[in-house]
Amino acid sequence: MWATRRTLIAAVGLVTALCISLTFAKEPRVSPSNRPADDEVQPPDAANSRAGHASLFTLQLPTAGGRQFWTDHCWRNGWRIQQNAVTGHWRLLDPGNVRHAWGSRRACEHLLDRQPGANGPARRHHVILLHGLFRSAASMQPLAARLESSEDRRGVLFEYASTRASITAHAAALRDVVEGLPQTVSISFVGHSMGNIVVRHALGDWERAGNQQMLDRITAVVMLGPPNQGAAIARQLAKLPAYGLVAGQGGLELGPEWQQLQAKLAIPRCPFGIIAGRLPDGFTNPLVGGAGDFVVSVDETRLPGGTMLEVNQVHSLLMDDPAVQQAVANFIDRQRFN
């Protein structure tokens, strides 16, 4: 009887987590408003044939930007080169998510080099924003817009297929993006949920490689609802066979495989802040096991050396809260939340 009840509770928790992540939080859509005329860009098949790069014929067509099937590996003034998590092929998107090339990475890079808008001057500071498990870069767009109210800051929305690869693979893609930015810009990170674990893995990779020049460029990290101690809800839901299929390797690493992953994660050496959701008494999730935002407990967010801020908000809406957005901007500018 108890086993049946426990399975039922876990199933309810899975539905709850998915509903919070996918339904309750509405993600804005990015419209292809910056789409160039067809004659402004040479067809990629022609350009690539002269360069000797393999590519498939493609039309300039709007896309959804990624959403669990594509991961960014290059970012230039809003232009992105992405790799498909299933097929492994590459594509080039403009700032309006219109596809300009499709095929090999070299073919996409060749066409990207020829885009005037992709190679213009960069703002002094780039804020790289990472979404969480089951989400997409669009979930971080309102926060990015708020941060770009400063003329010195540029928001970089990092899209990654969170349910289709390991956190190690996501961190490698993030390093690709960051290392491809102009070396003259300073960098900060803002992550939501699993996005923070991707950041910590990338920081650990740079430390292990002795890349101090890269680490010195990072001025701040702000974590929204980070499962810095692993996630009890992931450990509970992993008991269901469907969890691994739905959440992928990254979801398992936040739960039963946390110990293996944790050794690869670094604590930021730069100033870093943690914003944790704490709902009123009575609004707790039995699968979380403590006060928190219904998905991650406050205790799970803690990390030695971090500045803590607790807010009355659910996990999936932390980045949309105006008070949180202001606190993030304050921390990036002044290394404090107020």
Short mmCIF file of C-alpha atoms in Angstrom, two decimals:
data_model
loop_
_atom_site.label_atom_id
_atom_site.label_comp_id
_atom_site.label_asym_id
_atom_site.label_seq_id
_atom_site.Cartn_x
_atom_site.Cartn_y
_atom_site.Cartn_z
CA MET A 1 0.00 0.00 0.00
CA TRP A 2 2.78 2.44 0.95
CA ALA A 3 4.64 1.75 -2.29
CA THR A 4 1.50 2.53 -4.25
CA ARG A 5 0.94 5.77 -2.35
CA ARG A 6 4.57 6.79 -2.81
CA THR A 7 4.37 6.19 -6.54
CA LEU A 8 1.17 8.22 -6.72
CA ILE A 9 2.77 11.09 -4.82
CA ALA A 10 5.78 11.03 -7.12
CA ALA A 11 3.55 11.03 -10.19
CA VAL A 12 1.62 14.02 -8.85
CA GLY A 13 4.93 15.77 -8.19
CA LEU A 14 6.11 15.18 -11.74
CA VAL A 15 2.91 16.59 -13.17
CA THR A 16 3.17 19.55 -10.80
CA ALA A 17 6.76 20.32 -11.76
CA LEU A 18 6.02 20.07 -15.46
CA CYS A 19 2.93 22.23 -15.15
CA ILE A 20 4.88 24.89 -13.30
CA SER A 21 7.71 24.82 -15.82
CA LEU A 22 5.75 24.53 -19.03
CA THR A 23 2.22 25.78 -18.50
CA PHE A 24 2.06 28.17 -15.59
CA ALA A 25 5.00 30.20 -16.88
CA LYS A 26 4.21 31.66 -20.28
CA GLU A 27 7.25 32.35 -22.40
CA PRO A 28 7.23 35.27 -24.81
CA ARG A 29 7.77 34.49 -28.45
CA VAL A 30 10.50 36.23 -30.41
CA SER A 31 9.16 37.58 -33.67
CA PRO A 32 11.32 37.67 -36.80
CA SER A 33 11.07 41.46 -37.01
CA ASN A 34 14.68 41.85 -38.17
CA ARG A 35 14.38 39.53 -41.14
CA PRO A 36 16.42 40.88 -44.08
CA ALA A 37 15.14 40.89 -47.61
CA ASP A 38 15.96 37.75 -49.58
CA ASP A 39 18.40 39.61 -51.82
CA GLU A 40 20.41 41.02 -48.90
CA VAL A 41 22.06 37.67 -48.14
CA GLN A 42 23.58 35.42 -50.77
CA PRO A 43 22.05 31.92 -50.76
CA PRO A 44 24.18 29.83 -48.40
CA ASP A 45 24.52 26.95 -50.83
CA ALA A 46 26.30 29.22 -53.33
CA ALA A 47 28.57 30.80 -50.76
CA ASN A 48 29.52 27.47 -49.22
CA SER A 49 30.18 25.75 -52.53
CA ARG A 50 32.89 28.30 -53.34
CA ALA A 51 34.36 27.92 -49.83
CA GLY A 52 34.34 24.14 -50.09
CA HIS A 53 32.06 23.78 -47.06
CA ALA A 54 29.27 21.21 -46.94
CA SER A 55 25.82 22.74 -46.56
CA LEU A 56 22.24 21.93 -47.38
CA PHE A 57 20.11 24.27 -49.48
CA THR A 58 17.98 26.44 -47.23
CA LEU A 59 15.44 29.20 -47.49
CA GLN A 60 15.28 32.12 -45.08
CA LEU A 61 12.48 30.83 -42.87
CA PRO A 62 11.32 31.82 -39.38
CA THR A 63 12.05 29.34 -36.58
CA ALA A 64 11.09 28.96 -32.93
CA GLY A 65 14.68 29.69 -31.92
CA GLY A 66 15.56 26.30 -30.44
CA ARG A 67 13.29 25.13 -27.63
CA GLN A 68 14.81 21.83 -26.44
CA PHE A 69 16.20 20.68 -29.79
CA TRP A 70 18.97 23.22 -30.48
CA THR A 71 21.97 24.47 -28.52
CA ASP A 72 23.89 27.70 -29.16
CA HIS A 73 27.63 27.45 -29.85
CA CYS A 74 28.32 30.94 -31.22
CA TRP A 75 26.73 34.37 -30.57
CA ARG A 76 27.50 37.64 -32.36
CA ASN A 77 25.26 40.65 -31.83
CA GLY A 78 22.19 38.41 -31.72
CA TRP A 79 23.21 36.12 -34.60
CA ARG A 80 23.60 32.52 -33.43
CA ILE A 81 25.05 29.26 -34.67
CA GLN A 82 23.20 26.30 -33.19
CA GLN A 83 23.60 22.52 -33.26
CA ASN A 84 20.64 20.14 -33.32
CA ALA A 85 20.67 17.84 -30.29
CA VAL A 86 19.16 14.95 -32.26
CA THR A 87 20.69 15.07 -35.75
CA GLY A 88 23.93 16.92 -34.95
CA HIS A 89 23.67 19.32 -37.90
CA TRP A 90 24.09 23.10 -37.62
CA ARG A 91 22.18 26.22 -38.56
CA LEU A 92 22.64 30.00 -38.52
CA LEU A 93 19.90 32.23 -37.10
CA ASP A 94 19.63 36.02 -37.26
CA PRO A 95 18.42 38.12 -34.27
CA GLY A 96 14.81 37.51 -35.35
CA ASN A 97 15.30 33.71 -35.31
CA VAL A 98 15.21 33.48 -39.11
CA ARG A 99 17.36 30.64 -40.46
CA HIS A 100 20.00 31.68 -43.02
CA ALA A 101 22.15 28.54 -43.31
CA TRP A 102 21.78 24.85 -42.56
CA GLY A 103 24.42 22.15 -42.76
CA SER A 104 27.97 22.15 -41.35
CA ARG A 105 29.34 24.46 -38.70
CA ARG A 106 32.05 25.75 -41.05
CA ALA A 107 29.41 26.68 -43.62
CA CYS A 108 27.45 28.62 -41.01
CA GLU A 109 30.58 30.38 -39.76
CA HIS A 110 31.50 31.35 -43.31
CA LEU A 111 28.15 33.04 -43.88
CA LEU A 112 28.16 34.62 -40.42
CA ASP A 113 31.50 36.30 -41.16
CA ARG A 114 29.82 38.09 -44.05
CA GLN A 115 26.98 39.65 -42.04
CA PRO A 116 27.67 43.34 -41.24
CA GLY A 117 25.22 43.33 -38.34
CA ALA A 118 26.92 40.37 -36.71
CA ASN A 119 30.35 41.97 -36.70
CA GLY A 120 29.59 45.48 -35.48
CA PRO A 121 30.79 47.16 -32.27
CA ALA A 122 30.01 45.41 -28.98
CA ARG A 123 28.77 46.91 -25.72
CA ARG A 124 31.24 47.06 -22.85
CA HIS A 125 29.56 44.42 -20.68
CA HIS A 126 27.71 41.23 -21.74
CA VAL A 127 25.23 39.51 -19.42
CA ILE A 128 24.74 35.87 -20.38
CA LEU A 129 21.34 34.53 -19.29
CA LEU A 130 20.66 30.80 -18.96
CA HIS A 131 17.22 29.21 -18.65
CA GLY A 132 16.39 26.14 -16.58
CA LEU A 133 15.27 22.57 -17.21
CA PHE A 134 12.33 22.24 -19.65
CA ARG A 135 12.48 25.95 -20.50
CA SER A 136 13.88 27.98 -23.40
CA ALA A 137 15.84 31.20 -23.79
CA ALA A 138 12.56 33.06 -24.33
CA SER A 139 11.79 32.63 -20.61
CA MET A 140 14.73 34.94 -19.83
CA GLN A 141 13.90 37.56 -22.45
CA PRO A 142 12.00 40.00 -20.16
CA LEU A 143 14.89 39.98 -17.69
CA ALA A 144 17.37 40.52 -20.53
CA ALA A 145 15.33 43.50 -21.73
CA ARG A 146 15.37 44.97 -18.21
CA LEU A 147 19.15 44.58 -17.98
CA GLU A 148 19.66 46.17 -21.39
CA SER A 149 18.10 49.39 -20.12
CA SER A 150 21.70 50.31 -19.37
CA GLU A 151 23.59 51.41 -22.48
CA ASP A 152 26.70 49.57 -21.30
CA ARG A 153 25.03 46.15 -20.97
CA ARG A 154 24.07 43.64 -23.64
CA GLY A 155 21.94 40.60 -22.83
CA VAL A 156 23.01 37.29 -24.39
CA LEU A 157 20.25 34.67 -24.29
CA PHE A 158 21.90 31.26 -24.25
CA GLU A 159 19.66 28.57 -25.73
CA TYR A 160 20.44 24.94 -24.89
CA ALA A 161 18.55 21.66 -25.22
CA SER A 162 18.30 21.09 -21.46
CA THR A 163 16.50 17.74 -21.70
CA ARG A 164 18.56 16.27 -24.52
CA ALA A 165 22.16 16.21 -23.24
CA SER A 166 24.33 16.16 -20.13
CA ILE A 167 25.27 19.22 -18.10
CA THR A 168 28.86 18.61 -19.18
CA ALA A 169 27.80 19.00 -22.82
CA HIS A 170 25.77 22.14 -22.03
CA ALA A 171 28.79 23.65 -20.25
CA ALA A 172 31.01 22.93 -23.26
CA ALA A 173 28.55 24.77 -25.52
CA LEU A 174 28.43 27.69 -23.08
CA ARG A 175 32.21 27.91 -23.15
CA ASP A 176 32.07 28.00 -26.95
CA VAL A 177 29.72 30.98 -26.80
CA VAL A 178 31.66 32.90 -24.15
CA GLU A 179 35.08 32.32 -25.68
CA GLY A 180 33.74 33.55 -29.02
CA LEU A 181 32.76 36.95 -27.61
CA PRO A 182 35.09 39.93 -28.11
CA GLN A 183 37.95 39.74 -25.63
CA THR A 184 37.47 43.39 -24.74
CA VAL A 185 34.09 42.86 -23.05
CA SER A 186 33.54 41.91 -19.42
CA ILE A 187 31.01 39.21 -18.61
CA SER A 188 28.46 38.31 -15.97
CA PHE A 189 26.10 35.35 -15.74
CA VAL A 190 22.45 35.19 -14.67
CA GLY A 191 21.04 31.68 -14.43
CA HIS A 192 17.70 30.19 -13.55
CA SER A 193 17.52 26.78 -11.87
CA MET A 194 19.64 24.24 -13.80
CA GLY A 195 21.20 27.07 -15.81
CA ASN A 196 23.27 27.91 -12.72
CA ILE A 197 24.68 24.40 -12.59
CA VAL A 198 25.73 24.76 -16.24
CA VAL A 199 27.53 28.00 -15.29
CA ARG A 200 29.27 26.37 -12.33
CA HIS A 201 30.41 23.48 -14.54
CA ALA A 202 31.82 25.92 -17.12
CA LEU A 203 33.65 27.81 -14.36
CA GLY A 204 35.10 24.51 -13.16
CA ASP A 205 36.21 23.67 -16.69
CA TRP A 206 38.06 26.99 -17.01
CA GLU A 207 39.69 26.48 -13.61
CA ARG A 208 40.87 22.97 -14.50
CA ALA A 209 42.25 24.28 -17.80
CA GLY A 210 44.07 27.09 -16.00
CA ASN A 211 42.29 29.70 -18.13
CA GLN A 212 42.78 32.59 -15.73
CA GLN A 213 42.37 35.19 -18.48
CA MET A 214 38.82 33.99 -19.07
CA LEU A 215 38.00 33.84 -15.36
CA ASP A 216 39.31 37.39 -14.83
CA ARG A 217 36.73 38.72 -17.32
CA ILE A 218 33.80 37.48 -15.19
CA THR A 219 32.63 40.21 -12.81
CA ALA A 220 29.47 38.74 -11.26
CA VAL A 221 27.14 35.72 -11.15
CA VAL A 222 23.49 35.90 -10.10
CA MET A 223 21.65 32.64 -9.41
CA LEU A 224 17.84 32.40 -9.43
CA GLY A 225 16.49 29.33 -7.65
CA PRO A 226 19.71 27.30 -8.10
CA PRO A 227 19.79 23.64 -6.98
CA ASN A 228 23.31 24.12 -5.65
CA GLN A 229 23.01 21.07 -3.39
CA GLY A 230 21.15 18.92 -5.90
CA ALA A 231 17.36 18.70 -6.02
CA ALA A 232 15.27 16.50 -3.72
CA ILE A 233 12.40 16.70 -6.18
CA ALA A 234 14.63 15.24 -8.92
CA ARG A 235 15.73 12.41 -6.63
CA GLN A 236 12.11 11.55 -5.86
CA LEU A 237 10.85 11.80 -9.44
CA ALA A 238 13.78 9.77 -10.76
CA LYS A 239 12.15 6.74 -9.15
CA LEU A 240 9.63 6.89 -11.96
CA PRO A 241 10.84 5.37 -15.23
CA ALA A 242 9.31 8.24 -17.20
CA TYR A 243 11.42 10.88 -15.49
CA GLY A 244 14.64 10.04 -17.30
CA LEU A 245 12.82 10.04 -20.63
CA VAL A 246 11.26 13.43 -19.96
CA ALA A 247 14.06 15.24 -18.11
CA GLY A 248 17.01 13.62 -19.87
CA GLN A 249 20.54 13.14 -18.58
CA GLY A 250 20.69 16.64 -17.13
CA GLY A 251 17.57 16.01 -15.06
CA LEU A 252 19.08 12.81 -13.67
CA GLU A 253 22.29 14.62 -12.78
CA LEU A 254 20.35 16.99 -10.55
CA GLY A 255 18.92 13.98 -8.68
CA PRO A 256 20.39 10.49 -8.28
CA GLU A 257 23.61 11.33 -10.15
CA TRP A 258 24.34 14.52 -8.24
CA GLN A 259 27.40 13.24 -6.40
CA GLN A 260 29.23 12.45 -9.64
CA LEU A 261 28.32 15.85 -11.10
CA GLN A 262 29.11 17.91 -8.01
CA ALA A 263 32.85 17.21 -8.23
CA LYS A 264 32.93 19.06 -11.59
CA LEU A 265 31.27 22.23 -10.28
CA ALA A 266 33.12 25.33 -9.11
CA ILE A 267 32.10 28.01 -6.65
CA PRO A 268 32.40 31.39 -8.42
CA ARG A 269 35.54 33.30 -7.49
CA CYS A 270 33.88 36.58 -8.41
CA PRO A 271 31.09 38.15 -6.33
CA PHE A 272 27.93 36.06 -6.65
CA GLY A 273 24.39 36.38 -5.37
CA ILE A 274 21.63 33.84 -4.83
CA ILE A 275 17.92 34.70 -5.05
CA ALA A 276 15.78 32.00 -3.47
CA GLY A 277 12.02 31.74 -3.46
CA ARG A 278 10.41 31.20 -0.06
CA LEU A 279 6.64 30.76 -0.16
CA PRO A 280 4.47 31.32 2.94
CA ASP A 281 3.95 28.48 5.40
CA GLY A 282 1.50 25.97 4.02
CA PHE A 283 2.69 26.35 0.42
CA THR A 284 5.26 23.58 0.45
CA ASN A 285 5.84 20.66 -1.87
CA PRO A 286 6.28 17.32 -0.02
CA LEU A 287 8.76 16.25 -2.69
CA VAL A 288 10.99 19.23 -1.96
CA GLY A 289 11.24 18.61 1.77
CA GLY A 290 11.50 22.16 3.08
CA ALA A 291 10.56 25.80 2.68
CA GLY A 292 11.22 27.04 -0.81
CA ASP A 293 9.71 27.98 -4.15
CA PHE A 294 7.78 24.68 -4.63
CA VAL A 295 10.57 23.16 -6.79
CA VAL A 296 13.85 24.03 -5.00
CA SER A 297 14.18 24.52 -1.26
CA VAL A 298 15.97 27.53 0.22
CA ASP A 299 18.58 25.22 1.77
CA GLU A 300 19.27 23.64 -1.63
CA THR A 301 20.12 27.05 -3.10
CA ARG A 302 22.85 27.91 -0.60
CA LEU A 303 26.52 28.05 -1.53
CA PRO A 304 29.41 29.27 0.68
CA GLY A 305 30.36 32.87 -0.04
CA GLY A 306 27.14 33.82 -1.81
CA THR A 307 24.98 36.83 -0.93
CA MET A 308 21.45 35.56 -0.20
CA LEU A 309 18.11 37.21 -0.99
CA GLU A 310 14.79 35.50 -0.29
CA VAL A 311 11.61 36.51 -2.12
CA ASN A 312 7.98 35.39 -2.03
CA GLN A 313 7.81 33.87 -5.49
CA VAL A 314 7.38 30.48 -7.17
CA HIS A 315 10.30 28.88 -8.97
CA SER A 316 9.23 29.40 -12.57
CA LEU A 317 8.38 33.08 -12.18
CA LEU A 318 11.48 34.28 -10.36
CA MET A 319 12.94 35.91 -13.47
CA ASP A 320 9.65 37.72 -14.22
CA ASP A 321 9.30 39.34 -10.79
CA PRO A 322 10.03 43.12 -11.08
CA ALA A 323 11.69 43.18 -7.66
CA VAL A 324 13.94 40.29 -8.66
CA GLN A 325 14.82 41.97 -11.95
CA GLN A 326 15.85 45.13 -10.10
CA ALA A 327 17.89 43.10 -7.59
CA VAL A 328 19.70 41.35 -10.45
CA ALA A 329 20.55 44.68 -12.09
CA ASN A 330 21.79 46.05 -8.76
CA PHE A 331 24.05 43.07 -8.17
CA ILE A 332 25.59 43.23 -11.63
CA ASP A 333 26.32 46.93 -11.16
CA ARG A 334 27.26 47.05 -7.46
CA GLN A 335 27.69 43.44 -6.25
CA ARG A 336 24.78 43.84 -3.85
CA PHE A 337 21.04 43.42 -4.17
CA ASN A 338 19.95 46.86 -2.92
#
